[in-house]
Short mmCIF file of C-alpha atoms and ligand atoms in Angstrom, two decimals:
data_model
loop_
_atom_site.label_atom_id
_atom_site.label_comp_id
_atom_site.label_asym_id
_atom_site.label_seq_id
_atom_site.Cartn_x
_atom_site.Cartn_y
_atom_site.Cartn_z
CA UNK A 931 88.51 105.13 102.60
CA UNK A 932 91.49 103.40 104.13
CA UNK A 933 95.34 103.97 102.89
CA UNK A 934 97.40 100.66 103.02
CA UNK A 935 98.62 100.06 106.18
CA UNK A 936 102.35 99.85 104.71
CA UNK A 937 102.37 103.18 104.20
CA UNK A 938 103.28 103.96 107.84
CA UNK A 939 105.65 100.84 107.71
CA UNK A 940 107.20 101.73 104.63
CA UNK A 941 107.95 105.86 105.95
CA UNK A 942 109.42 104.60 109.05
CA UNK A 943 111.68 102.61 107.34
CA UNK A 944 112.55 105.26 105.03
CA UNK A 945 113.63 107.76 107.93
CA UNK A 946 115.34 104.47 109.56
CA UNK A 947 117.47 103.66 106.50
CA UNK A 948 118.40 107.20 106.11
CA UNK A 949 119.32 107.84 109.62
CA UNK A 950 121.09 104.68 109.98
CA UNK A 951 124.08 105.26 107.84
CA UNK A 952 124.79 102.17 106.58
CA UNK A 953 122.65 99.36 104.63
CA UNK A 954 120.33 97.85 106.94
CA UNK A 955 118.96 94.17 106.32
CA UNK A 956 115.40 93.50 106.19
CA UNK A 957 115.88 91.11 108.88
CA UNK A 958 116.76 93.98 111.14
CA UNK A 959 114.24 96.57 110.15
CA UNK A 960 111.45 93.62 111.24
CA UNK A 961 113.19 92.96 114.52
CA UNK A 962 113.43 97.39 115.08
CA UNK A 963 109.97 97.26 114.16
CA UNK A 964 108.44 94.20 115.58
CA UNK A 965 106.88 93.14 113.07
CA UNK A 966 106.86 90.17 110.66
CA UNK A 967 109.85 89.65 108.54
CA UNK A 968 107.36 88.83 105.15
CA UNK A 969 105.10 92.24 105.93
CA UNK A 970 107.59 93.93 105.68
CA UNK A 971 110.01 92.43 102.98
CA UNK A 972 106.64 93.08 100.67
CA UNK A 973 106.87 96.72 101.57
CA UNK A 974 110.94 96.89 101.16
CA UNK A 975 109.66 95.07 97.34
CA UNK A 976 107.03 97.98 96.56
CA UNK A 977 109.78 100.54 97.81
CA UNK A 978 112.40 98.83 95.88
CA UNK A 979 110.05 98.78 92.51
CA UNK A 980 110.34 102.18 92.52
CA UNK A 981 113.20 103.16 93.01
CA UNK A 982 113.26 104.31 96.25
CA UNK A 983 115.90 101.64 98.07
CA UNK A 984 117.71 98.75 96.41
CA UNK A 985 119.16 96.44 98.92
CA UNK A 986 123.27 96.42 98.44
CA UNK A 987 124.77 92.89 98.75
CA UNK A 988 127.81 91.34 100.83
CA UNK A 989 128.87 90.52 104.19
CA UNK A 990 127.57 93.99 105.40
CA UNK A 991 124.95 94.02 102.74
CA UNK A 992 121.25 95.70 103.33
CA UNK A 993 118.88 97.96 102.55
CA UNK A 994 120.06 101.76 101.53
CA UNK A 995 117.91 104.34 99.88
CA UNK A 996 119.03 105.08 96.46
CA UNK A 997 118.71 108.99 96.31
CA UNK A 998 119.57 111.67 99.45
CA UNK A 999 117.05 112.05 101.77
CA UNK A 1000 115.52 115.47 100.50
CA UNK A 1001 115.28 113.75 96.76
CA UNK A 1002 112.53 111.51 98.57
CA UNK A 1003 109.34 113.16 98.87
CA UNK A 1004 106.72 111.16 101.51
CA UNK A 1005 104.52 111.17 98.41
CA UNK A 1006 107.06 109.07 96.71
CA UNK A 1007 106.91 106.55 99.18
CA UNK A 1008 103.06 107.19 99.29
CA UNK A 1009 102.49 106.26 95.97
CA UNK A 1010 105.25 103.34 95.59
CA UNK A 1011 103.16 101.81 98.19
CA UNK A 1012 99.54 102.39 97.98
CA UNK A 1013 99.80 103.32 94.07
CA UNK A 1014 99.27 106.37 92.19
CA UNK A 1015 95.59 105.88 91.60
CA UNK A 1016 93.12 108.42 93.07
CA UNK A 1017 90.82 107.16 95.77
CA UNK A 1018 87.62 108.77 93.50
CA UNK A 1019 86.96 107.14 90.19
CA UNK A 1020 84.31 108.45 87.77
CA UNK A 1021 82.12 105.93 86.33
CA UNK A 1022 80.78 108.51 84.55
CA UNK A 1023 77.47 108.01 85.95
CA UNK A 1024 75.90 111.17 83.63
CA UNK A 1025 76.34 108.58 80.88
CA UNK A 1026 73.63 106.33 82.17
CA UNK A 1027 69.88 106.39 82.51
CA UNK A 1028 67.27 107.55 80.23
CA UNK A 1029 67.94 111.17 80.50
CA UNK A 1030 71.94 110.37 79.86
CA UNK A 1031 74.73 112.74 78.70
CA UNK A 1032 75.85 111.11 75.07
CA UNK A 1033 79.40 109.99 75.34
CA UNK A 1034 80.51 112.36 72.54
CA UNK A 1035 79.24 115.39 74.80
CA UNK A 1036 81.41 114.89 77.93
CA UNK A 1037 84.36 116.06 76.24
CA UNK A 1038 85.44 118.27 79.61
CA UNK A 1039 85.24 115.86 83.00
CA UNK A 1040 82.05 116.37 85.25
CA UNK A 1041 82.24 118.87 87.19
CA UNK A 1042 82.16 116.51 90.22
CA UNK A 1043 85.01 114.96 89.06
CA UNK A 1044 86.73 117.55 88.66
CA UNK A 1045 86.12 118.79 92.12
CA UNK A 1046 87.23 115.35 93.65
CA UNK A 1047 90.41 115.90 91.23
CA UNK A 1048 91.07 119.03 92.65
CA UNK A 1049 91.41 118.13 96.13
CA UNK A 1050 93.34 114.83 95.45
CA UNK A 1051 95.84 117.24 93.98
CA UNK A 1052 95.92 119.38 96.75
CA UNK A 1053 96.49 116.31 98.75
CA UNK A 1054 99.49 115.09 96.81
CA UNK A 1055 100.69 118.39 96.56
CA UNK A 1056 101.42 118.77 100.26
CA UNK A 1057 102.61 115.27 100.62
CA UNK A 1058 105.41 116.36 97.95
CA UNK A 1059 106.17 119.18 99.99
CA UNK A 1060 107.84 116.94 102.91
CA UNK A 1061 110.65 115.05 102.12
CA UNK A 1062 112.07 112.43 104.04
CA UNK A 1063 115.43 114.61 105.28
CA UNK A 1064 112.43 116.93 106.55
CA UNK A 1065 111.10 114.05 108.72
CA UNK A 1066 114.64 112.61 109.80
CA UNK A 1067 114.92 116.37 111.08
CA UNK A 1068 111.52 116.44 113.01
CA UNK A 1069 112.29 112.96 114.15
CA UNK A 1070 115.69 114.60 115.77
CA UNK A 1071 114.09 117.53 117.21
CA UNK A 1072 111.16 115.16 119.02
CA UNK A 1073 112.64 112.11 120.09
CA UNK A 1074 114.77 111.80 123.09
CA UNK A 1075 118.59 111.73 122.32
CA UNK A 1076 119.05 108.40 124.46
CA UNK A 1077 116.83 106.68 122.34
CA UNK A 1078 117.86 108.16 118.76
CA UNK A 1079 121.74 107.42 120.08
CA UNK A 1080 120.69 103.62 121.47
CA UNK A 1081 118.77 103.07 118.01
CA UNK A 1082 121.61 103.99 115.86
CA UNK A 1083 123.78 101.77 117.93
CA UNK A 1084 121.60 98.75 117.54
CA UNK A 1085 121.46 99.34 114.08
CA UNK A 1086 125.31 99.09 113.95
CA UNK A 1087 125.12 95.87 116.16
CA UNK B 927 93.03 103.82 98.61
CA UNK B 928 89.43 103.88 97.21
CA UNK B 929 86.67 106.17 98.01
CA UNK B 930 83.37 104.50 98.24
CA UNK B 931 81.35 104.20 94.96
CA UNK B 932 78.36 106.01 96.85
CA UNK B 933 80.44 109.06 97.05
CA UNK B 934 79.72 109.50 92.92
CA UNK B 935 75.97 108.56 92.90
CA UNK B 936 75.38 110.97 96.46
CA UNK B 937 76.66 113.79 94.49
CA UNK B 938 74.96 113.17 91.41
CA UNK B 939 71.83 112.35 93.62
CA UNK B 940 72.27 116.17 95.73
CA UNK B 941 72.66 117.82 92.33
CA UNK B 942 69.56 116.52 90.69
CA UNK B 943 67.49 117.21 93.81
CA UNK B 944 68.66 120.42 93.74
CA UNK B 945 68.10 121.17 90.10
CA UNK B 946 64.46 119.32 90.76
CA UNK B 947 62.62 122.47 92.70
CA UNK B 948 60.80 119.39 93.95
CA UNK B 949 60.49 116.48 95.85
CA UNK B 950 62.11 113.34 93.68
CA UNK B 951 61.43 109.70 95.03
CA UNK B 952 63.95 107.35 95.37
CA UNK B 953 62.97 104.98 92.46
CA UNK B 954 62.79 107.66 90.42
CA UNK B 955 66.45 108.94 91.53
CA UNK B 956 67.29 105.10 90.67
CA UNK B 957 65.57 105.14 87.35
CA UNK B 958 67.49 108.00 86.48
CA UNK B 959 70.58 107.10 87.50
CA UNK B 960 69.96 103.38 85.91
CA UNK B 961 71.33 101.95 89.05
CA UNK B 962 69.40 99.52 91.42
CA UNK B 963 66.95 101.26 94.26
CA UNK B 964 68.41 98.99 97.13
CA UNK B 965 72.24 100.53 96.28
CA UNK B 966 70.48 104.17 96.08
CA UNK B 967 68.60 103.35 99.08
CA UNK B 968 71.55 102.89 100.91
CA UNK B 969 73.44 105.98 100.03
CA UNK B 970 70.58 108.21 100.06
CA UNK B 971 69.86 106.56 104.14
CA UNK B 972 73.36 107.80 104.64
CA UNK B 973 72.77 111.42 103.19
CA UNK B 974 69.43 111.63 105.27
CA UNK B 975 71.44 110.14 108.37
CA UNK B 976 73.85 113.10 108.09
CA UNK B 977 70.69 115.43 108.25
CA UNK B 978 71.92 116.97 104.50
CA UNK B 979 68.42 115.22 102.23
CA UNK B 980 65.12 114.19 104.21
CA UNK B 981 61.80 112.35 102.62
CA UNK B 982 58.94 113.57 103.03
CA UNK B 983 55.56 112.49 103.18
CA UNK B 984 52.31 112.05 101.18
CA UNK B 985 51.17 111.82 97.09
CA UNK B 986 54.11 114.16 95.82
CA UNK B 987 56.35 112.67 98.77
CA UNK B 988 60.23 112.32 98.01
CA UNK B 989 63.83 113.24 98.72
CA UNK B 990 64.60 116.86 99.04
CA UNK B 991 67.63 118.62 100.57
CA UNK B 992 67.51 119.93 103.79
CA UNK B 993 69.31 123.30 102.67
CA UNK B 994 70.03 125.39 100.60
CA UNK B 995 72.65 124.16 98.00
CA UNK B 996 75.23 126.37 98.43
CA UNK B 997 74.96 125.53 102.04
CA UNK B 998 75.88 121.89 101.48
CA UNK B 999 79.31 121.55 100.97
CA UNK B 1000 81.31 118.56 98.54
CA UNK B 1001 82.87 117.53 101.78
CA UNK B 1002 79.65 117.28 103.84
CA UNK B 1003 78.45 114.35 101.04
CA UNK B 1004 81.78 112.62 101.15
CA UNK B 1005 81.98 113.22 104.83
CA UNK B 1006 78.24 111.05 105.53
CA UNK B 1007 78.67 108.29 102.32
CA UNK B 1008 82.94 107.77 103.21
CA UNK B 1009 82.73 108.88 106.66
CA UNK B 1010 84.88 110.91 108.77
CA UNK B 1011 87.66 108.99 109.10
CA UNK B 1012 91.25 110.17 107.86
CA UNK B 1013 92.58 107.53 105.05
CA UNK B 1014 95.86 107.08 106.91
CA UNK B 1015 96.14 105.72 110.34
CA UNK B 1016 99.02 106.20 112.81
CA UNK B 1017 98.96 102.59 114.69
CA UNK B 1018 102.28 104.33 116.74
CA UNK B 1019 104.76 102.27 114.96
CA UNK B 1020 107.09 103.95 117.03
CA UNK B 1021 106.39 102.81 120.02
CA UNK B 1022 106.92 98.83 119.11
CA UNK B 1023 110.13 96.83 119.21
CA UNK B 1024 113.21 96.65 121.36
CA UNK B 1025 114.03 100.93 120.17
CA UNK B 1026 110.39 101.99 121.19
CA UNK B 1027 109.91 105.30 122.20
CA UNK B 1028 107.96 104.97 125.38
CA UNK B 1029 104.53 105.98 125.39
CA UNK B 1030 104.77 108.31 127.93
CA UNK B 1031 107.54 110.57 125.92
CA UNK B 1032 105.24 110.22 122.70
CA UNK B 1033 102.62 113.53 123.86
CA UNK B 1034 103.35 115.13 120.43
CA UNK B 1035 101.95 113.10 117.34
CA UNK B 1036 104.92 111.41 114.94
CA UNK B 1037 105.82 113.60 112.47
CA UNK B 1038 105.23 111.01 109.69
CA UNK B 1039 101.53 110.85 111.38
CA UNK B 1040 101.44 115.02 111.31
CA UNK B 1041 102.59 115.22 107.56
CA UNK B 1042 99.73 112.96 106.50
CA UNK B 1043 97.21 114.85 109.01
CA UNK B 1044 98.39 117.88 107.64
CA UNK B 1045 97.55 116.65 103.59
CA UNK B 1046 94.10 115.15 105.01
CA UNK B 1047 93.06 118.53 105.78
CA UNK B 1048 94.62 120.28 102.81
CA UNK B 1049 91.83 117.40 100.68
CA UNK B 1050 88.98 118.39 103.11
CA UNK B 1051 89.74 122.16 102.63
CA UNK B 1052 89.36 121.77 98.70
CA UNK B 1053 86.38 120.15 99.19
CA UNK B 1054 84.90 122.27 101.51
CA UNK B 1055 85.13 125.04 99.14
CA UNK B 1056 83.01 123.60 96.72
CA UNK B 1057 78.82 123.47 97.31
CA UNK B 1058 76.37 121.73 95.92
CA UNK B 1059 75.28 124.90 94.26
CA UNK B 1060 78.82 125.41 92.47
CA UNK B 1061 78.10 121.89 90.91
CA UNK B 1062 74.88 122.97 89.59
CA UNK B 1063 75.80 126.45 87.95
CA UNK B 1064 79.09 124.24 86.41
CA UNK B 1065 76.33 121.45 85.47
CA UNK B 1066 73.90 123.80 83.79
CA UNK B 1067 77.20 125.69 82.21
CA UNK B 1068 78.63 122.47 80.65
CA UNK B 1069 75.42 120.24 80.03
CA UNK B 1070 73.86 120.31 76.47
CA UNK B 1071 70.43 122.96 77.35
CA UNK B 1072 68.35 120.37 75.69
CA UNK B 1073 69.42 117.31 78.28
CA UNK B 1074 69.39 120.07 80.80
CA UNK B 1075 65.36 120.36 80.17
CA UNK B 1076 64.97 117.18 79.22
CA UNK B 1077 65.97 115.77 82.42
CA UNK B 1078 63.75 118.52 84.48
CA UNK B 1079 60.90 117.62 82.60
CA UNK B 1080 61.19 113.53 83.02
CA UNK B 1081 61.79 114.66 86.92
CA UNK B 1082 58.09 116.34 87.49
CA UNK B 1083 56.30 113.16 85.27
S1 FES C 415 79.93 111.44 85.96
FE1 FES C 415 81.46 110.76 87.34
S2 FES C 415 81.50 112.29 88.80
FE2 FES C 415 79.92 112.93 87.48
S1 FES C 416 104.27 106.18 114.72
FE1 FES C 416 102.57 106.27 113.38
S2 FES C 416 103.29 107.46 111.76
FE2 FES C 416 105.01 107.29 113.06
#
């Protein structure tokens, strides 16, 4: 089971947009991130689908998130970019075979799937516990000032 | 994100085994399941590999499980057919482009990393709650008592 890679891409830039203070063109986030302009504009697209940024136009036009920081859970961005599907899917395998379940008996889910339910609720659940004001704060606490300070500059360049 | 497909027919395979009270082969487990012996094969190779069923030997020879069902947890089976990895993957995202935070400064993990370690093991603690033997007394509470014997009785033919 593998999560898209974007995911990690598109959190970063999250936490970059909101500590930056000002839009921020894709261009840029690449070149902060050094990594390829069309990567990432088709992460900035999933983001922007929904809801989550919307990139502001003009001379000092860019990316900006659309809601405060703590109104953007890391399960939103989660979800915008690796979808809301959960990674286990019932093919309702009781329904097959010679000794199989009839269709009009599995009213209630199997109980397999509802244990595999279970924990991808418990998953989401404490990804919508963390926003991404929580993370700009961690980030502040953990990173050196120099850098933080330098970054925010370059931003502004 | 999607969970191997093994991870439903593994499950199903455990429970039946352990509803069997007998050793089951694996075309039979096939049969059963309607689903081809070289794709059951394969996930029943990666139970026995992670030491949870075994085969064994001679006229009445098949799959059993190596414990006791309530000893043999949901996660165990998801653990040996998905594997161990976590879904999400820090590739250190930080430390790349002209802002990097140098390796040497990164000793804690990134707190984007830590929020989706932390969820990771909220999923494995849900499904490490849940044993084999919980799915069979919610199978046998939920399943039509006619399929229920049915399938018991097409097991030992
Ligand atoms: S039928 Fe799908 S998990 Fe049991
Ligand atoms: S560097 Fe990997 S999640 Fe932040």
């Amino acid at each position: 089971m593998k999560m898209s890679g974007g995911v990690e891409w598109g959190l970063h830039c999250c936490v970059v947009l909101s500590g930056a203070g000002a839009p921020v063109t894709a261009a840029k986030l690449a070149e902060l991130h050094d990594v390829s302009q069309s990567y990432l504009a088709k992460q900035l697209q999933l983001l922007s689908r929904a809801g989550l940024v919307r990139s502001t136009l003009g001379q000092s036009g860019g990316y900006v998130l659309t809601r405060a920081a703590n109104e953007i859970t890391v399960l939103d961005v989660v979800e915008a970019i690796d979808g809301v599907q959960p990674a286990f899917r019932c093919t309702e395998v009781r329904q097959r075979g010679p000794m199989a379940v009839p269709a009009e008996r599995c009213d209630t889910p199997c109980p397999i799937a509802r244990t595999m339910d279970s924990a991808d609720r418990a998953w989401r659940e404490s990804l919508r516990r963390v926003t991404i004001a929580d993370l700009i704060a961690d980030v502040n606490r953990t990173t050196p000032p120099e850098i933080l300070s330098g970054a925010r500059e370059w931003l502004r360049a």
